[in-house]
Short mmCIF file of C-alpha atoms and ligand atoms in Angstrom, two decimals:
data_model
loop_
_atom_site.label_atom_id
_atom_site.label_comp_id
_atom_site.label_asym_id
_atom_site.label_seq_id
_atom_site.Cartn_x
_atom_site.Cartn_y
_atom_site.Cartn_z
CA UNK A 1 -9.40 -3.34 4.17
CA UNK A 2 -8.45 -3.59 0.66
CA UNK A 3 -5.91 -5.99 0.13
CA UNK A 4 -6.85 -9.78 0.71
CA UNK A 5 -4.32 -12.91 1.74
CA UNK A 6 -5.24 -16.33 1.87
CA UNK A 7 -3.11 -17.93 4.30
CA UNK A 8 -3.26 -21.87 4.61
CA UNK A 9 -2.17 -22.80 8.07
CA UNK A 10 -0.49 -26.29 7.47
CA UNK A 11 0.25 -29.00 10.53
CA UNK A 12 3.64 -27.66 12.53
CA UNK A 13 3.93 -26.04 15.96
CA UNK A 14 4.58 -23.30 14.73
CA UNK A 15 1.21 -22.61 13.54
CA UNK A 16 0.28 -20.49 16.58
CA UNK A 17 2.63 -17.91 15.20
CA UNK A 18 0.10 -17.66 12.11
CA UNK A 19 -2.75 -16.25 14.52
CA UNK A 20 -0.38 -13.65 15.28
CA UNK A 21 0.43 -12.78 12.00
CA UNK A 22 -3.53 -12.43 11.20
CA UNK A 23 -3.11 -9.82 13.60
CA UNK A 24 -0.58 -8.09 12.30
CA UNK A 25 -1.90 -7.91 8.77
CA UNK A 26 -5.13 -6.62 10.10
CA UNK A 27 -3.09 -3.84 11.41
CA UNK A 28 -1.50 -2.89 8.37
CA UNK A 29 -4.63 -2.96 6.54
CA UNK A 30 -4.47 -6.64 5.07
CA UNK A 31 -7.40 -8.81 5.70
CA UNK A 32 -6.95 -12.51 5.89
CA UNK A 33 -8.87 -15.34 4.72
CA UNK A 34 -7.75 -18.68 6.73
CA UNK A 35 -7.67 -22.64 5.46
CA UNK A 36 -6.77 -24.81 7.97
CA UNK A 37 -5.54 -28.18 6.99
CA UNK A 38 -6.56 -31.38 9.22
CA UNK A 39 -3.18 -31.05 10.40
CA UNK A 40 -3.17 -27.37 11.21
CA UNK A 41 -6.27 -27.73 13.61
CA UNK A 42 -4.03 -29.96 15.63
CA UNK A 43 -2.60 -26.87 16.50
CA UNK A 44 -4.80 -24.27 16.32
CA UNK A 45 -8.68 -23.94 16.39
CA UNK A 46 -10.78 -22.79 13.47
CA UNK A 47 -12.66 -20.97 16.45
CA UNK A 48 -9.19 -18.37 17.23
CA UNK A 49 -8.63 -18.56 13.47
CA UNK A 50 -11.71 -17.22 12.76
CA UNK A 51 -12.30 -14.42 15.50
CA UNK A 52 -8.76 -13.19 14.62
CA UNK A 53 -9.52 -12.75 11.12
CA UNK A 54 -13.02 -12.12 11.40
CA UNK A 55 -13.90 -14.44 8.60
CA UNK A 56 -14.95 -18.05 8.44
CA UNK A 57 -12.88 -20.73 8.32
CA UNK A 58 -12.89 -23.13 5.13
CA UNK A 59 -11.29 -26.84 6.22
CA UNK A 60 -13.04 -29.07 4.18
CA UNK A 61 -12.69 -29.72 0.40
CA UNK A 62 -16.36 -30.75 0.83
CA UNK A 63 -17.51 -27.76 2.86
CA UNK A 64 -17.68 -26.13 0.02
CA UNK A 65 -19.92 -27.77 -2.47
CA UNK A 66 -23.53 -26.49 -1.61
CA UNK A 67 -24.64 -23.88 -4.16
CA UNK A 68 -24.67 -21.05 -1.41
CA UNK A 69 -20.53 -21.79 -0.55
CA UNK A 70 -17.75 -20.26 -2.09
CA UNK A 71 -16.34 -22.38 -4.42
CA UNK A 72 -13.15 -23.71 -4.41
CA UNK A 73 -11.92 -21.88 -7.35
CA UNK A 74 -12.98 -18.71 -6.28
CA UNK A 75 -11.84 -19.30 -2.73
CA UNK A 76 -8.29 -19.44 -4.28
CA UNK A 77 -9.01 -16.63 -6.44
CA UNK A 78 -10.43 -14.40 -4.59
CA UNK A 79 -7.10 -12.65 -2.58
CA UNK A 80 -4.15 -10.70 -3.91
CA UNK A 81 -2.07 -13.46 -2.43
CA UNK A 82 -1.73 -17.05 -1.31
CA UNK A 83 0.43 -17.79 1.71
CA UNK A 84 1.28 -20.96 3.69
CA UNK A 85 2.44 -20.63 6.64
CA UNK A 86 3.87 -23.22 8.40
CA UNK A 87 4.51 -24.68 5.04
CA UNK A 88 5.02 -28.74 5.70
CA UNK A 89 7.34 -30.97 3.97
CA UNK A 90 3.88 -32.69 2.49
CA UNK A 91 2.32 -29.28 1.35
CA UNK A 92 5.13 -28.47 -0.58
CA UNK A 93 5.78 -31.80 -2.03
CA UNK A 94 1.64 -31.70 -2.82
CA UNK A 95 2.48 -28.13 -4.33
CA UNK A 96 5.02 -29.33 -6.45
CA UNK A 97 3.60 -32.40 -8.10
CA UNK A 98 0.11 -31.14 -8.21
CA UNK A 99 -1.21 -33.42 -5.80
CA UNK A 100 -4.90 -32.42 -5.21
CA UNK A 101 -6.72 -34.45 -2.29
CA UNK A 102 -7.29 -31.80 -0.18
CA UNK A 103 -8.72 -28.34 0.38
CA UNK A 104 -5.42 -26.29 0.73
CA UNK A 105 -3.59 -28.95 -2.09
CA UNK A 106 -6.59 -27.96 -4.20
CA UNK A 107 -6.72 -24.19 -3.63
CA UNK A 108 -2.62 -24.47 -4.36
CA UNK A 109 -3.09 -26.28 -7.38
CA UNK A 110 -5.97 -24.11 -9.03
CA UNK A 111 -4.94 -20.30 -8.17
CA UNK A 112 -3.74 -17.74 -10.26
CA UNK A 113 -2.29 -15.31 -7.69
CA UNK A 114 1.73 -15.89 -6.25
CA UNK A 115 2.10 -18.09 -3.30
CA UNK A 116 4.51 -17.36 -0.24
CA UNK A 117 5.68 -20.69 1.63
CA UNK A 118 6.91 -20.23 4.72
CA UNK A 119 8.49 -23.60 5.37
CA UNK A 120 8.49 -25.22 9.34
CA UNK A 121 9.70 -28.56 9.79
CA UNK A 122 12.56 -30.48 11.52
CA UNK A 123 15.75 -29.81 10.39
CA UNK A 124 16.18 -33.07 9.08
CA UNK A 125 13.16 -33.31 6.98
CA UNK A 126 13.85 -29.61 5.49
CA UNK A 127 17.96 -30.76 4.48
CA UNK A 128 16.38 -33.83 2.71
CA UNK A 129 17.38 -34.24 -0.61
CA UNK A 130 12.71 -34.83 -1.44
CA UNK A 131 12.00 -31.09 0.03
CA UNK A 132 15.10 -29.48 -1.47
CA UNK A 133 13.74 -30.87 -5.09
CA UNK A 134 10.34 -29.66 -3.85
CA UNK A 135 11.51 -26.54 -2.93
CA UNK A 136 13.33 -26.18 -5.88
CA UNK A 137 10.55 -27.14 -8.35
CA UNK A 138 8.73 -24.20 -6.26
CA UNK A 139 10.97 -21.66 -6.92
CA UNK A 140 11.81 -22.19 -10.56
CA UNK A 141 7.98 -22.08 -11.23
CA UNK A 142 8.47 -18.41 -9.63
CA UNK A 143 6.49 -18.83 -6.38
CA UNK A 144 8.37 -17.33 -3.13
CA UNK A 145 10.20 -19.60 -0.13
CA UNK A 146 10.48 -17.63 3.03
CA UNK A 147 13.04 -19.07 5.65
CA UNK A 148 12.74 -21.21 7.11
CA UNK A 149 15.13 -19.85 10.08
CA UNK A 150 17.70 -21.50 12.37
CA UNK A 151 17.63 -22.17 15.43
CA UNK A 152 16.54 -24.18 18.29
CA UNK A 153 13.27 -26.26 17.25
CA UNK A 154 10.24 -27.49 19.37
CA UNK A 155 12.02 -31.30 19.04
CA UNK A 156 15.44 -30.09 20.15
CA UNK A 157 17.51 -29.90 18.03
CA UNK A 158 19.10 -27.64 16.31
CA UNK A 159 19.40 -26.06 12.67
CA UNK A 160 16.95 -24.78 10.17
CA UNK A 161 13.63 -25.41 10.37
CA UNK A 162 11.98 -22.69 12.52
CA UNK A 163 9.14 -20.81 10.67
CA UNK A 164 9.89 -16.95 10.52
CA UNK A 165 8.97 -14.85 12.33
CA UNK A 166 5.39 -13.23 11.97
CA UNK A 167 6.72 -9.47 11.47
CA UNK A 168 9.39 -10.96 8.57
CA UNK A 169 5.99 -12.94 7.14
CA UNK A 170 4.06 -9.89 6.96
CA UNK A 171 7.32 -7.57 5.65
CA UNK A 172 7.14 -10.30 3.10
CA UNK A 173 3.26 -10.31 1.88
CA UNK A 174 3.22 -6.14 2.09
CA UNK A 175 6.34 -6.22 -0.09
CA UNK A 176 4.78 -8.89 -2.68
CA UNK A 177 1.79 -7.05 -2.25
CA UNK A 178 2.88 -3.76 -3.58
CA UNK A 179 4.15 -5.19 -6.12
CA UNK A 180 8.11 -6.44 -5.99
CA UNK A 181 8.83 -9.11 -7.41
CA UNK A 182 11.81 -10.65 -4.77
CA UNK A 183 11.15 -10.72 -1.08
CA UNK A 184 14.50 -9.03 -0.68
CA UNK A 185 14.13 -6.25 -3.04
CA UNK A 186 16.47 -3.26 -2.54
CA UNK A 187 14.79 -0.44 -0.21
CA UNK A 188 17.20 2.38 -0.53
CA UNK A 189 14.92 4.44 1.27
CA UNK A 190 14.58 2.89 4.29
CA UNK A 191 14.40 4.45 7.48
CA UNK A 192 13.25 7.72 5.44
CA UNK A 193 9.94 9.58 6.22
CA UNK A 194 7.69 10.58 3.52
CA UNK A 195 4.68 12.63 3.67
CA UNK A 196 2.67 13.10 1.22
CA UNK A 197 -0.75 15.25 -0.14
CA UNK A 198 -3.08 13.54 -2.49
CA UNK A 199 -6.38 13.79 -3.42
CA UNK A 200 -8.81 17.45 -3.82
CA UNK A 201 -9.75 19.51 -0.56
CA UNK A 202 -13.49 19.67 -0.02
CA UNK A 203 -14.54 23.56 1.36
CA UNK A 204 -18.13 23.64 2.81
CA UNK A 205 -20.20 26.37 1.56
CA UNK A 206 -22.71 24.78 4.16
CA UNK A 207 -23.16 21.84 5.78
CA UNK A 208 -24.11 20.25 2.34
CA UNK A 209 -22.67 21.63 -0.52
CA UNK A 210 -19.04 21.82 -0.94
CA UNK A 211 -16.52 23.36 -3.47
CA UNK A 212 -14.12 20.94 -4.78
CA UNK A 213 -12.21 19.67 -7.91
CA UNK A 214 -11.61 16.72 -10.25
CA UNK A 215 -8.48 15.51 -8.48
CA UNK A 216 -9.03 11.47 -8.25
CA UNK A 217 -5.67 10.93 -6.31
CA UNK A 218 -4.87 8.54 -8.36
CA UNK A 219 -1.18 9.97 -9.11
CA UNK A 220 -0.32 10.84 -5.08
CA UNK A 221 -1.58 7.06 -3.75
CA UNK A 222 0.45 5.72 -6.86
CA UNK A 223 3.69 7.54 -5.29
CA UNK A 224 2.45 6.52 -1.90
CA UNK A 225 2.85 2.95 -2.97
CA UNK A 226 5.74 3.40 -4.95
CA UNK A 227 7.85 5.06 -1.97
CA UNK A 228 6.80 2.25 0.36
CA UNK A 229 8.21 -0.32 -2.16
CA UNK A 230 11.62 1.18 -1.70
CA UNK A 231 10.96 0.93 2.44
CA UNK A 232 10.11 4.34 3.02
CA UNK A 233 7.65 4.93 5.90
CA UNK A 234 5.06 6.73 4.89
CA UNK A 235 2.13 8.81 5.88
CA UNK A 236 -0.95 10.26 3.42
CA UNK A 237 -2.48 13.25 4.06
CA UNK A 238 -5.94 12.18 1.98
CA UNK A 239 -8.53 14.09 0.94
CA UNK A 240 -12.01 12.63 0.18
CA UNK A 241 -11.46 10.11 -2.97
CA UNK A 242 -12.63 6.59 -3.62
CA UNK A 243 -9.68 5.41 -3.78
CA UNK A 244 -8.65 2.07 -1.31
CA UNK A 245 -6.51 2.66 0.95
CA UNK A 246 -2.57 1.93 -0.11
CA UNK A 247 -1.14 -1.27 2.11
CA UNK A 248 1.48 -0.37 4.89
CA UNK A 249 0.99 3.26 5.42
CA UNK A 250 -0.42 5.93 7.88
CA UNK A 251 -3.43 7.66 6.86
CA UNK A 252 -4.65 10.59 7.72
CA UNK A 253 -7.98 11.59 6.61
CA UNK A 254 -8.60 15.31 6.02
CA UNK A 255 -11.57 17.14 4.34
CA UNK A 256 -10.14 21.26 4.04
CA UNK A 257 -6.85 22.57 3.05
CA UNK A 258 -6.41 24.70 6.92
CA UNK A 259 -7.24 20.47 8.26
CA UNK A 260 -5.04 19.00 5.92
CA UNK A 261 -2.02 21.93 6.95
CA UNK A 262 -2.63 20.67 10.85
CA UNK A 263 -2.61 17.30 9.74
CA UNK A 264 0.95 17.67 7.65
CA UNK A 265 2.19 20.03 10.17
CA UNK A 266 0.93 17.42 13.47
CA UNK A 267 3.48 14.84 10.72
CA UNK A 268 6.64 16.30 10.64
CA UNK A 269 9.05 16.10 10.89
CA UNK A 270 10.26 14.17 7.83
CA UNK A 271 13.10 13.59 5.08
CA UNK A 272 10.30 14.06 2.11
CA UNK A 273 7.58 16.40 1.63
CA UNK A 274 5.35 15.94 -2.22
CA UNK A 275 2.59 17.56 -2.39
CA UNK A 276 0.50 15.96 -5.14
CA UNK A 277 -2.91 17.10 -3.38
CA UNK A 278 -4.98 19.42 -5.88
CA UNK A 279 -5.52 21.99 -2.83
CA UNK A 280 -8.35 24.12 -3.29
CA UNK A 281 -6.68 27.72 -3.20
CA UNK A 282 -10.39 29.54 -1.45
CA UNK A 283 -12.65 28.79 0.85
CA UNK A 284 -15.66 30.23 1.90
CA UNK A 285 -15.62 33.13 4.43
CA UNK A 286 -18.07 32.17 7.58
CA UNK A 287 -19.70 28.57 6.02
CA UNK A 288 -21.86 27.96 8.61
CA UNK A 289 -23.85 25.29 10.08
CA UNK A 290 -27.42 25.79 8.78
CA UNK A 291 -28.36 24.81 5.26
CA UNK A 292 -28.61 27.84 3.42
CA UNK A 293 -32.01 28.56 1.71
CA UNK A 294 -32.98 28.73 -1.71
CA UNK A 295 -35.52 32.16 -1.06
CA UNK A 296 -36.69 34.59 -2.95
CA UNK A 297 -34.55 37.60 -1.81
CA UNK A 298 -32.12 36.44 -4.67
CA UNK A 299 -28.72 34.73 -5.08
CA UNK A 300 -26.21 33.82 -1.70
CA UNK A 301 -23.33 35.48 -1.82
CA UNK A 302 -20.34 33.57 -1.29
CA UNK A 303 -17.52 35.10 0.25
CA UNK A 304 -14.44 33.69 -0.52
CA UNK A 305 -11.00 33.82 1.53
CA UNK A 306 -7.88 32.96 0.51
CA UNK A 307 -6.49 29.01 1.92
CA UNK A 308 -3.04 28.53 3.29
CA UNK A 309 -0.48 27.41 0.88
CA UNK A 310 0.61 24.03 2.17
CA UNK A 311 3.92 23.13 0.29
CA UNK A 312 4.83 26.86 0.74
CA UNK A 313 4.44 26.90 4.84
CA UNK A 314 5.68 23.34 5.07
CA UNK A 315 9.36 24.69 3.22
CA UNK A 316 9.40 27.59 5.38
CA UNK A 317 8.85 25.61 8.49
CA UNK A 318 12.26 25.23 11.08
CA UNK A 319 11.24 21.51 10.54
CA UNK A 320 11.76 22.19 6.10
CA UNK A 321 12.21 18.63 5.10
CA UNK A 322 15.20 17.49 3.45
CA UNK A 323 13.59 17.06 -0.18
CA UNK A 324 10.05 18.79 -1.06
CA UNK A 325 8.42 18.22 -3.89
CA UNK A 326 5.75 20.68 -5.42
CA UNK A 327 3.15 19.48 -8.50
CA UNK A 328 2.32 21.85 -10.99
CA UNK A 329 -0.79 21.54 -12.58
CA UNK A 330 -0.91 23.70 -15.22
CA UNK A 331 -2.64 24.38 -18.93
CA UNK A 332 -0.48 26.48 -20.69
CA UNK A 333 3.23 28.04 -20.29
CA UNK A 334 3.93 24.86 -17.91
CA UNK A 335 7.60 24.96 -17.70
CA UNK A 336 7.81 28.41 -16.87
CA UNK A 337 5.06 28.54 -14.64
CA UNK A 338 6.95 25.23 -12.76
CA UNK A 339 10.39 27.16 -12.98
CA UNK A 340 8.50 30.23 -10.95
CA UNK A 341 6.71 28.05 -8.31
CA UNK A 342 10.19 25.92 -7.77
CA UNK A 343 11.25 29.80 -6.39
CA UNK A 344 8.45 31.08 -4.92
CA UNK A 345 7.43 28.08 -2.80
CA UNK A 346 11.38 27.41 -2.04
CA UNK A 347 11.05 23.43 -3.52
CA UNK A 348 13.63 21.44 -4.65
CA UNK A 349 11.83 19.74 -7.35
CA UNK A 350 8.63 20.75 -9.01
CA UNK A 351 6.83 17.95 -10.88
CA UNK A 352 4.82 19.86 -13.75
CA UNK A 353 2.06 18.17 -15.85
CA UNK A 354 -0.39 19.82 -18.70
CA UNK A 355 -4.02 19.35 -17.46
CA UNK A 356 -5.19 20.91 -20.50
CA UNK A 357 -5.80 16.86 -21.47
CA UNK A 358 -7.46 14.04 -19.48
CA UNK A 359 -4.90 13.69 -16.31
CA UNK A 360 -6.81 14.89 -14.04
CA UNK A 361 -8.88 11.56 -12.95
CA UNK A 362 -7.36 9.75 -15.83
CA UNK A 363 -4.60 6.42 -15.13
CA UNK A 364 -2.06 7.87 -17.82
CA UNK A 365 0.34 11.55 -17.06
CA UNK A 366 3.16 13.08 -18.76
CA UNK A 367 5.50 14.81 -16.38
CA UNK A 368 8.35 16.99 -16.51
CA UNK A 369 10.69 17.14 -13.51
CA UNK A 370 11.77 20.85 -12.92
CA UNK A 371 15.04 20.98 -10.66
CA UNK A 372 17.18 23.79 -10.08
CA UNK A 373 19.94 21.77 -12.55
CA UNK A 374 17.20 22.22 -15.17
CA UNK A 375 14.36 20.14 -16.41
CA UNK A 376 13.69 16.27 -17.95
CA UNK A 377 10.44 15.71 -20.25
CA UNK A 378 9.60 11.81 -19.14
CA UNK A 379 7.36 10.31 -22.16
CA UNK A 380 3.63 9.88 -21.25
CA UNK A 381 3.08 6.28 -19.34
CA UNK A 382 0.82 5.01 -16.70
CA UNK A 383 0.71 7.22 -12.78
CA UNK A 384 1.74 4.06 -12.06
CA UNK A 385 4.72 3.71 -13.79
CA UNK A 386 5.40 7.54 -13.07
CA UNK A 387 5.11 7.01 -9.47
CA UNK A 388 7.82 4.23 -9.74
CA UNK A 389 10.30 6.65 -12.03
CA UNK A 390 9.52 9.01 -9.12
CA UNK A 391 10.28 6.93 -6.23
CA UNK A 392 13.77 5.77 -7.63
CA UNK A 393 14.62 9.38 -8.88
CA UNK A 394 13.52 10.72 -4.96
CA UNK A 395 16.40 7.10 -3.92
CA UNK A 396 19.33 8.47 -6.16
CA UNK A 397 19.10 12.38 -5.12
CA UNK A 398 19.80 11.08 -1.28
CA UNK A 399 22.43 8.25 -2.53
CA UNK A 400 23.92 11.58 -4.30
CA UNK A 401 23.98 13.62 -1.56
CA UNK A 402 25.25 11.24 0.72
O1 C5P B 1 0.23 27.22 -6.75
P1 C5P B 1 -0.28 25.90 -7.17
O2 C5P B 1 -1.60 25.52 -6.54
O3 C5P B 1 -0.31 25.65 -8.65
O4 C5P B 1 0.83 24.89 -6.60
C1 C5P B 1 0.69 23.55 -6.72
C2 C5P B 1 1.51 22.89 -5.68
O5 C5P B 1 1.32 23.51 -4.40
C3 C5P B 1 1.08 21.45 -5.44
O6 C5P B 1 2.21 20.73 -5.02
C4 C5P B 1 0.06 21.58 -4.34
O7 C5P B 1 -0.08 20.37 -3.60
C5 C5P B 1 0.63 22.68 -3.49
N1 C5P B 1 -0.38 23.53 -2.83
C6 C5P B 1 -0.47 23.51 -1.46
N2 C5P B 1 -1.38 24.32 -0.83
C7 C5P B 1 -2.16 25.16 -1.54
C8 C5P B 1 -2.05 25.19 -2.94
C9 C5P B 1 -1.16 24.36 -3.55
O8 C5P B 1 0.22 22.72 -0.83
N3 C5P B 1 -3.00 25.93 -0.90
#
């Protein structure tokens, strides 16, 4: 797991609800770090807390002061995101005047990452005019207010007051988490399925050696990301690369181009195809299972036979999907050669970049978006940035179409 929340479970009923949503952000690839205030282990027990998220449980400002503990500090430095959930009328007020007496006030007060509160409370306490300042103070000093919902509470009545729900919670953290800045952000391509390439192919030659490229998949995890910000679902068709693994996607591991063609093929159907992987266009005839041996009756020959062309079988396929995307990696002529491949392989966009420089493995690319309606030069900027161009250029050619 690569992304890290730490979620301070404050005193409400409603804190059972936060086991389950340790749960569910262990599912989407999320690990989870719990504080539980004196209040919250009215509720639940550090115990469930802690075999749910697999990680011990931190409760007392002073549990942390021998030399071998985490510090405080770190503790609430140490995740990609703070969350409390429930959120009580007193942690938010705490949160707001930068009271400090306690572990979770503490951690609140000292962290540098966002915070998500996820208020629960009576709906009495939440309309008073003390939490609405509090809340208020919260929001203006950018942090993010989740609910709280309305409905019928644990006391009876009725109104708002009941925490979200733990699948809006987690919606919530993955979309801070990759990177929006409003919990509602606009995610024009929901409902849509993207599947993407990334990374090199790896072709045995033997059960050791391997031929491969420089392909980091740096650029195709960026786009992952950047797709699944605008509510795409998404699944990655990987190959090897040391990259972590993007939050809120399906991953499919692959090692050859014929196991990442299954593996795309087993996918579809979907609305989006990109195929950003660096494929390796050979492999080698008959690699077999026994180390082959460095002897004196010369050099191995290696065979070499020709490897499926992925983006070319996927947009032949009865299943085509609605928008395919080819990369061109290229060193010289790079429009033209783009222009020829957005024919040959039957794409509707081909995304060309010059390698001749440091792309491959490097954070920065220049690309140039080849369409059928001509071609746009896009200044050279982070993969990051490119992904995001990407993403909402891949939102408006479906809003057009529609
Ligand atoms: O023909 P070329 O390898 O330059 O085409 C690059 C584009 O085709 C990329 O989108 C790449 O992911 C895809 N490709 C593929 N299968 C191959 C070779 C390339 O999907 N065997």
């Amino acid at each position: 797991m690569d992304k890290r929340v730490l979620l301070i479970i404050g005193g409400g009923i409603a804190a059972y609800k936060s086991l389950f949503l340790i749960r569910l952000l262990a599912k989407r690839g999320i690990a989870t770090r719990v504080i539980l205030t004196r209040g919250g282990s009215e509720f639940v027990t550090p115990l469930s807390a802690g075999s749910l998220s697999g990680e011990r449980v931190f409760s007392d400002l002073w549990d942390l002061t021998a030399e071998s503990e985490m510090g405080h500090i770190e503790l609430s430095r140490s995740a990609d995101l703070v969350v409390v959930a429930p959120a009580t009328a007193d942690l938010m007020a705490k949160a707001a005047h930068g009271i400090a007496n306690d572990l979770a006030s503490t951690t609140l007060l000292a962290t540098d990452k966002r915070v998500l509160f996820v208020p629960a409370m009576n709906v009495r306490m939440w309309e008073a005019p003390a939490t609405q300042r509090n809340v208020q103070t919260l929001k203006n000093e950018g942090q993010y207010i989740l609910g709280p919902d309305a409905g019928e509470m644990a006391c009876g009545e009725f109104g708002f007051g009941r925490m979200s729900e733990p699948e809006a919670i987690a919606d919530a953290i993955e979309n801070l988490l990759l990177g929006n800045q409003s919990l509602d952000a606009p995610q024009p391509l929901k409902g849509r399925h993207a599947l993407i390439t990334a990374g090199p192919t790896r072709e045995p030659i033997d059960p050791v050696r391997y031929l491969s490229n420089h392909s980091s998949g740096k650029q195709g995890y960026a786009i992952v990301s950047a797709l699944r910000a605008l509510g795409a679902d998404v699944t990655l068709v990987s190959g090897p690369t040391a990259l972590p693994a993007p939050v809120g996607v399906k991953i499919v591991n692959v090692e050859t181009a014929r196991d990442m063609l299954t593996a795309c093929e087993s996918t579809l159907p979907a609305d989006i195809f990109i195929g950003v992987a660096a494929v390796a266009d050979w492999h080698v005839k008959g690699a077999g299972h026994k180390k082959i041996k460095k002897d004196k009756h010369g050099l191995p020959e290696l065979i070499l036979a020709e490897n499926p062309d992925i983006l070319a079988i996927i947009s032949e396929s009865k299943n085509r999907p609605a928008l395919i995307i080819g990369f061109a990696a290229e060193t010289d002529n790079v429009i033209a050669h783009a222009k020829a491949k957005l024919t040959k392989k039957n794409c509707d966009m081909i995304v060309a970049n010059d390698v001749s420089g440091d792309v491959m493995g490097g954070d920065e690319n220049a690309m140039i978006i080849v369409s059928k309606s001509g071609e746009q030069a896009w200044p050279r900027m982070t993969k990051h940035k490119a992904a995001k161009k990407l993403a909402l250029t891949i939102a408006t050619y479906f809003e057009d179409k529609a």
